[in-house]
């Protein structure tokens, strides 16, 4: 499969069966044990990123691009904290769900601003660009292009999360345990941390903070990188 096929698969998946599955996972309703584990893992990743931004003490002054926003799990709390958030996702259904959740939580549709866009078509300039749990859907060569494009949108900082390629996780993926159950997601691509860091550095960014989220079925390396001084 080529990169275009991957993008089509992701879009179609999250506009059909995947939407119902992940809306439940990213919600607070009843789910099975595996989905609950993934929900808790993803929330830990979101909480880590929010914690980093709040610790810096200037969140209300920031413009943030949440690329691959899903149903707004990150965008909504960032907007609640006062940041100006531009949220986008390849799935129209995910974006509509995000809008509804934001309206219910904040009482306004002005912030976050939601849009249906894939990563490659994003434009603009933002203090911080964030992309959580998206790269798992794309192979390394496509991830290289995506990360480089996201770097071009960032004035100061980029935060990424991805499923790290280790021997243990590669084995889990191979035996089909990475996303168990009859309702599987799209192809799961693992990425070497050294490869991701190399891409960031080649675009003029330097790693500042790292974190790792691990539950039984969810694994995510989080990297924060800031633009190097000229």
C-alpha atoms as a printed R data frame, in Angstrom:
    type eleno elety resid chain resno       x       y      z
1   ATOM     1    CA   UNK     A     1   0.000   0.000  0.000
2   ATOM     2    CA   UNK     A     2   1.265   3.501 -0.782
3   ATOM     3    CA   UNK     A     3   0.892   6.616  1.340
4   ATOM     4    CA   UNK     A     4  -2.208   7.773 -0.523
5   ATOM     5    CA   UNK     A     5  -3.842   4.454  0.261
6   ATOM     6    CA   UNK     A     6  -3.024   4.852  3.939
7   ATOM     7    CA   UNK     A     7  -4.622   8.291  4.029
8   ATOM     8    CA   UNK     A     8  -7.755   7.023  2.290
9   ATOM     9    CA   UNK     A     9  -7.997   4.091  4.686
10  ATOM    10    CA   UNK     A    10  -7.632   6.365  7.713
11  ATOM    11    CA   UNK     A    11 -10.240   8.829  6.448
12  ATOM    12    CA   UNK     A    12 -12.756   6.123  5.597
13  ATOM    13    CA   UNK     A    13 -12.162   4.223  8.825
14  ATOM    14    CA   UNK     A    14 -12.720   7.243 11.073
15  ATOM    15    CA   UNK     A    15 -15.807   8.263  9.103
16  ATOM    16    CA   UNK     A    16 -17.390   4.804  9.488
17  ATOM    17    CA   UNK     A    17 -16.885   1.954 11.965
18  ATOM    18    CA   UNK     A    18 -13.853   3.575 13.534
19  ATOM    19    CA   UNK     A    19 -15.785   6.697 14.455
20  ATOM    20    CA   UNK     A    20 -18.266   4.873 16.686
21  ATOM    21    CA   UNK     A    21 -15.493   2.873 18.308
22  ATOM    22    CA   UNK     A    22 -13.196   5.797 19.073
23  ATOM    23    CA   UNK     A    23 -16.003   8.137 20.077
24  ATOM    24    CA   UNK     A    24 -16.806   5.638 22.840
25  ATOM    25    CA   UNK     A    25 -13.148   5.260 23.780
26  ATOM    26    CA   UNK     A    26 -12.661   9.021 23.981
27  ATOM    27    CA   UNK     A    27 -15.902   9.490 25.894
28  ATOM    28    CA   UNK     A    28 -16.993   8.488 29.375
29  ATOM    29    CA   UNK     A    29 -19.553   5.797 28.590
30  ATOM    30    CA   UNK     A    30 -19.306   2.049 29.091
31  ATOM    31    CA   UNK     A    31 -16.618   0.265 27.061
32  ATOM    32    CA   UNK     A    32 -14.908  -3.114 27.206
33  ATOM    33    CA   UNK     A    33 -11.720  -3.705 29.196
34  ATOM    34    CA   UNK     A    34  -9.388  -3.222 26.233
35  ATOM    35    CA   UNK     A    35 -11.084   0.008 25.170
36  ATOM    36    CA   UNK     A    36 -11.000   1.263 28.755
37  ATOM    37    CA   UNK     A    37  -7.273   0.554 28.904
38  ATOM    38    CA   UNK     A    38  -6.698   2.503 25.672
39  ATOM    39    CA   UNK     A    39  -8.915   5.332 26.938
40  ATOM    40    CA   UNK     A    40  -6.884   5.591 30.129
41  ATOM    41    CA   UNK     A    41  -3.603   5.467 28.220
42  ATOM    42    CA   UNK     A    42  -4.606   8.167 25.754
43  ATOM    43    CA   UNK     A    43  -5.863  10.357 28.591
44  ATOM    44    CA   UNK     A    44  -2.520  10.016 30.370
45  ATOM    45    CA   UNK     A    45  -0.800  11.260 27.213
46  ATOM    46    CA   UNK     A    46  -3.204  14.209 26.961
47  ATOM    47    CA   UNK     A    47  -2.751  14.999 30.662
48  ATOM    48    CA   UNK     A    48   1.032  14.922 30.304
49  ATOM    49    CA   UNK     A    49   0.967  17.441 27.469
50  ATOM    50    CA   UNK     A    50  -1.488  19.724 29.265
51  ATOM    51    CA   UNK     A    51   0.697  19.507 32.362
52  ATOM    52    CA   UNK     A    52   3.767  20.578 30.397
53  ATOM    53    CA   UNK     A    53   1.949  23.567 28.920
54  ATOM    54    CA   UNK     A    54   0.448  24.642 32.235
55  ATOM    55    CA   UNK     A    55   3.797  24.338 33.990
56  ATOM    56    CA   UNK     A    56   5.220  26.920 31.576
57  ATOM    57    CA   UNK     A    57   2.754  29.468 32.928
58  ATOM    58    CA   UNK     A    58   1.827  31.144 29.644
59  ATOM    59    CA   UNK     A    59  -0.860  28.871 28.206
60  ATOM    60    CA   UNK     A    60  -3.421  31.664 27.889
61  ATOM    61    CA   UNK     A    61  -1.031  33.566 25.616
62  ATOM    62    CA   UNK     A    62  -0.474  30.732 23.134
63  ATOM    63    CA   UNK     A    63  -1.814  29.917 19.693
64  ATOM    64    CA   UNK     A    64  -1.951  26.140 19.290
65  ATOM    65    CA   UNK     A    65  -2.520  23.867 16.332
66  ATOM    66    CA   UNK     A    66  -3.959  20.499 17.383
67  ATOM    67    CA   UNK     A    67  -3.320  18.413 14.258
68  ATOM    68    CA   UNK     A    68  -5.376  15.232 14.250
69  ATOM    69    CA   UNK     A    69  -7.626  16.499 17.033
70  ATOM    70    CA   UNK     A    70 -10.113  13.619 17.023
71  ATOM    71    CA   UNK     A    71 -13.107  14.545 19.153
72  ATOM    72    CA   UNK     A    72 -11.289  17.361 20.928
73  ATOM    73    CA   UNK     A    73  -9.812  15.531 23.933
74  ATOM    74    CA   UNK     A    74  -6.847  17.926 23.937
75  ATOM    75    CA   UNK     A    75  -8.278  20.959 22.143
76  ATOM    76    CA   UNK     A    76 -11.187  21.519 24.512
77  ATOM    77    CA   UNK     A    77  -9.190  21.617 27.784
78  ATOM    78    CA   UNK     A    78  -6.559  23.828 26.139
79  ATOM    79    CA   UNK     A    79  -9.251  26.261 25.025
80  ATOM    80    CA   UNK     A    80 -10.775  26.086 28.497
81  ATOM    81    CA   UNK     A    81  -7.397  27.163 29.889
82  ATOM    82    CA   UNK     A    82  -7.402  30.191 27.596
83  ATOM    83    CA   UNK     A    83  -5.245  29.136 24.655
84  ATOM    84    CA   UNK     A    84  -6.329  29.987 21.116
85  ATOM    85    CA   UNK     A    85  -6.739  26.574 19.503
86  ATOM    86    CA   UNK     A    86  -7.012  25.575 15.856
87  ATOM    87    CA   UNK     A    87  -8.155  21.946 15.749
88  ATOM    88    CA   UNK     A    88  -8.218  19.797 12.630
89  ATOM    89    CA   UNK     A    89  -8.807  16.174 11.712
90  ATOM    90    CA   UNK     A    90  -9.007  14.118  8.529
91  ATOM    91    CA   UNK     A    91 -12.401  12.735  9.641
92  ATOM    92    CA   UNK     A    92 -15.474  14.889  9.165
93  ATOM    93    CA   UNK     A    93 -17.363  12.873 11.768
94  ATOM    94    CA   UNK     A    94 -14.630  13.355 14.357
95  ATOM    95    CA   UNK     A    95 -14.620  17.102 13.743
96  ATOM    96    CA   UNK     A    96 -18.395  17.358 14.090
97  ATOM    97    CA   UNK     A    97 -18.247  15.413 17.337
98  ATOM    98    CA   UNK     A    98 -15.480  17.712 18.554
99  ATOM    99    CA   UNK     A    99 -17.577  20.772 17.767
100 ATOM   100    CA   UNK     A   100 -20.512  19.388 19.730
101 ATOM   101    CA   UNK     A   101 -18.348  18.507 22.716
102 ATOM   102    CA   UNK     A   102 -16.715  21.937 22.684
103 ATOM   103    CA   UNK     A   103 -20.083  23.673 22.534
104 ATOM   104    CA   UNK     A   104 -21.355  21.599 25.455
105 ATOM   105    CA   UNK     A   105 -18.218  22.203 27.518
106 ATOM   106    CA   UNK     A   106 -17.542  25.851 26.703
107 ATOM   107    CA   UNK     A   107 -20.870  27.200 25.522
108 ATOM   108    CA   UNK     A   108 -19.303  28.666 22.393
109 ATOM   109    CA   UNK     A   109 -18.205  27.533 18.943
110 ATOM   110    CA   UNK     A   110 -15.551  30.248 18.576
111 ATOM   111    CA   UNK     A   111 -12.667  28.493 20.350
112 ATOM   112    CA   UNK     A   112 -11.460  25.900 19.523
113 ATOM   113    CA   UNK     A   113 -11.838  26.471 15.795
114 ATOM   114    CA   UNK     A   114 -12.465  23.090 14.139
115 ATOM   115    CA   UNK     A   115 -11.769  22.154 10.518
116 ATOM   116    CA   UNK     A   116 -11.714  19.022  8.364
117 ATOM   117    CA   UNK     A   117  -8.151  18.836  7.004
118 ATOM   118    CA   UNK     A   118  -5.394  16.295  6.610
119 ATOM   119    CA   UNK     A   119  -1.983  17.168  7.987
120 ATOM   120    CA   UNK     A   120  -0.431  17.959  4.615
121 ATOM   121    CA   UNK     A   121  -3.004  20.654  3.826
122 ATOM   122    CA   UNK     A   122  -2.593  22.561  7.092
123 ATOM   123    CA   UNK     A   123  -1.414  26.150  6.747
124 ATOM   124    CA   UNK     A   124  -0.745  29.051  9.063
125 ATOM   125    CA   UNK     A   125   1.649  29.825 11.870
126 ATOM   126    CA   UNK     A   126   1.224  28.788 15.499
127 ATOM   127    CA   UNK     A   127   3.308  29.130 18.631
128 ATOM   128    CA   UNK     A   128   2.890  25.432 19.386
129 ATOM   129    CA   UNK     A   129   1.972  22.584 17.052
130 ATOM   130    CA   UNK     A   130   0.736  19.352 18.660
131 ATOM   131    CA   UNK     A   131   0.079  16.007 17.001
132 ATOM   132    CA   UNK     A   132  -0.900  13.160 19.315
133 ATOM   133    CA   UNK     A   133  -1.397   9.505 18.387
134 ATOM   134    CA   UNK     A   134  -1.646  10.178 14.638
135 ATOM   135    CA   UNK     A   135   1.664   8.880 13.300
136 ATOM   136    CA   UNK     A   136   0.699   5.310 14.170
137 ATOM   137    CA   UNK     A   137  -1.515   5.314 11.059
138 ATOM   138    CA   UNK     A   138   1.323   6.137  8.649
139 ATOM   139    CA   UNK     A   139   4.602   4.478  7.547
140 ATOM   140    CA   UNK     A   140   7.965   6.078  8.276
141 ATOM   141    CA   UNK     A   141   8.454   7.817  4.934
142 ATOM   142    CA   UNK     A   142   5.043   9.455  5.175
143 ATOM   143    CA   UNK     A   143   5.622  10.315  8.830
144 ATOM   144    CA   UNK     A   144   8.846  12.077  7.803
145 ATOM   145    CA   UNK     A   145   6.906  14.355  5.464
146 ATOM   146    CA   UNK     A   146   4.176  14.987  8.012
147 ATOM   147    CA   UNK     A   147   6.565  15.900 10.817
148 ATOM   148    CA   UNK     A   148   8.537  18.216  8.540
149 ATOM   149    CA   UNK     A   149   5.351  19.961  7.441
150 ATOM   150    CA   UNK     A   150   4.184  20.368 11.039
151 ATOM   151    CA   UNK     A   151   7.578  21.862 11.918
152 ATOM   152    CA   UNK     A   152   7.085  24.452  9.164
153 ATOM   153    CA   UNK     A   153   3.885  25.633 10.901
154 ATOM   154    CA   UNK     A   154   5.506  26.075 14.298
155 ATOM   155    CA   UNK     A   155   6.918  29.386 15.513
156 ATOM   156    CA   UNK     A   156   8.413  27.939 18.670
157 ATOM   157    CA   UNK     A   157   7.498  24.383 19.670
158 ATOM   158    CA   UNK     A   158   6.215  21.043 18.432
159 ATOM   159    CA   UNK     A   159   4.877  18.179 20.545
160 ATOM   160    CA   UNK     A   160   4.438  14.692 19.061
161 ATOM   161    CA   UNK     A   161   3.378  11.314 20.357
162 ATOM   162    CA   UNK     A   162   3.862   7.998 18.581
163 ATOM   163    CA   UNK     A   163   4.057   4.268 19.224
164 ATOM   164    CA   UNK     A   164   7.772   3.585 19.639
165 ATOM   165    CA   UNK     A   165   9.391   0.796 17.659
166 ATOM   166    CA   UNK     A   166  10.981  -1.567 20.137
167 ATOM   167    CA   UNK     A   167  11.554  -5.314 19.982
168 ATOM   168    CA   UNK     A   168   8.786  -5.939 22.512
169 ATOM   169    CA   UNK     A   169   6.185  -3.779 20.770
170 ATOM   170    CA   UNK     A   170   7.145  -5.114 17.360
171 ATOM   171    CA   UNK     A   171   6.479  -8.620 18.664
172 ATOM   172    CA   UNK     A   172   3.118  -7.609 20.115
173 ATOM   173    CA   UNK     A   173   2.150  -6.070 16.799
174 ATOM   174    CA   UNK     A   174   3.285  -9.146 14.888
175 ATOM   175    CA   UNK     A   175   1.173 -11.537 16.946
176 ATOM   176    CA   UNK     A   176  -1.880  -9.283 16.687
177 ATOM   177    CA   UNK     A   177  -2.009  -8.136 20.303
178 ATOM   178    CA   UNK     A   178  -1.314  -4.477 19.718
179 ATOM   179    CA   UNK     A   179  -4.957  -3.692 18.908
180 ATOM   180    CA   UNK     A   180  -6.850  -6.824 19.968
181 ATOM   181    CA   UNK     A   181 -10.491  -7.604 19.399
182 ATOM   182    CA   UNK     A   182 -12.781  -7.979 16.396
183 ATOM   183    CA   UNK     A   183 -13.036  -4.225 15.739
184 ATOM   184    CA   UNK     A   184  -9.446  -3.473 14.779
185 ATOM   185    CA   UNK     A   185  -8.145  -0.095 13.775
186 ATOM   186    CA   UNK     A   186  -6.121   0.811 10.682
187 ATOM   187    CA   UNK     A   187  -2.640  -0.595 10.173
188 ATOM   188    CA   UNK     A   188  -0.461   0.225 13.167
189 ATOM   189    CA   UNK     A   189   2.961   1.615 12.292
190 ATOM   190    CA   UNK     A   190   5.689   1.813 14.931
191 ATOM   191    CA   UNK     A   191   8.401   4.471 14.694
192 ATOM   192    CA   UNK     A   192  11.933   4.522 16.069
193 ATOM   193    CA   UNK     A   193  12.457   7.361 18.502
194 ATOM   194    CA   UNK     A   194  15.863   8.085 17.003
195 ATOM   195    CA   UNK     A   195  14.273   8.503 13.566
196 ATOM   196    CA   UNK     A   196  11.665  10.952 14.850
197 ATOM   197    CA   UNK     A   197  14.285  12.974 16.730
198 ATOM   198    CA   UNK     A   198  16.464  13.073 13.617
199 ATOM   199    CA   UNK     A   199  13.581  14.566 11.602
200 ATOM   200    CA   UNK     A   200  12.904  17.189 14.260
201 ATOM   201    CA   UNK     A   201  16.568  18.153 14.460
202 ATOM   202    CA   UNK     A   202  16.856  18.376 10.674
203 ATOM   203    CA   UNK     A   203  14.037  20.942 10.796
204 ATOM   204    CA   UNK     A   204  15.824  23.060 13.390
205 ATOM   205    CA   UNK     A   205  14.222  21.758 16.581
206 ATOM   206    CA   UNK     A   206  15.839  20.560 19.800
207 ATOM   207    CA   UNK     A   207  14.311  18.044 22.216
208 ATOM   208    CA   UNK     A   208  13.358  19.581 25.563
209 ATOM   209    CA   UNK     A   209  11.095  17.108 27.342
210 ATOM   210    CA   UNK     A   210  10.201  13.439 26.953
211 ATOM   211    CA   UNK     A   211   7.603  11.164 28.490
212 ATOM   212    CA   UNK     A   212   6.356   7.637 27.980
213 ATOM   213    CA   UNK     A   213   2.826   6.374 28.529
214 ATOM   214    CA   UNK     A   214   2.394   2.639 28.977
215 ATOM   215    CA   UNK     A   215  -0.678   0.617 29.795
216 ATOM   216    CA   UNK     A   216  -1.484  -2.952 28.827
217 ATOM   217    CA   UNK     A   217  -2.600  -2.103 25.295
218 ATOM   218    CA   UNK     A   218  -1.460   1.490 24.832
219 ATOM   219    CA   UNK     A   219   2.112   2.686 24.335
220 ATOM   220    CA   UNK     A   220   3.089   6.231 23.461
221 ATOM   221    CA   UNK     A   221   6.360   8.150 23.447
222 ATOM   222    CA   UNK     A   222   5.861  11.913 23.802
223 ATOM   223    CA   UNK     A   223   8.468  14.381 22.591
224 ATOM   224    CA   UNK     A   224   8.564  18.154 23.027
225 ATOM   225    CA   UNK     A   225  10.980  20.049 20.814
226 ATOM   226    CA   UNK     A   226  11.605  23.776 20.527
227 ATOM   227    CA   UNK     A   227  12.927  25.745 17.608
228 ATOM   228    CA   UNK     A   228  16.645  26.249 17.876
229 ATOM   229    CA   UNK     A   229  18.000  29.789 17.980
230 ATOM   230    CA   UNK     A   230  19.382  30.993 14.640
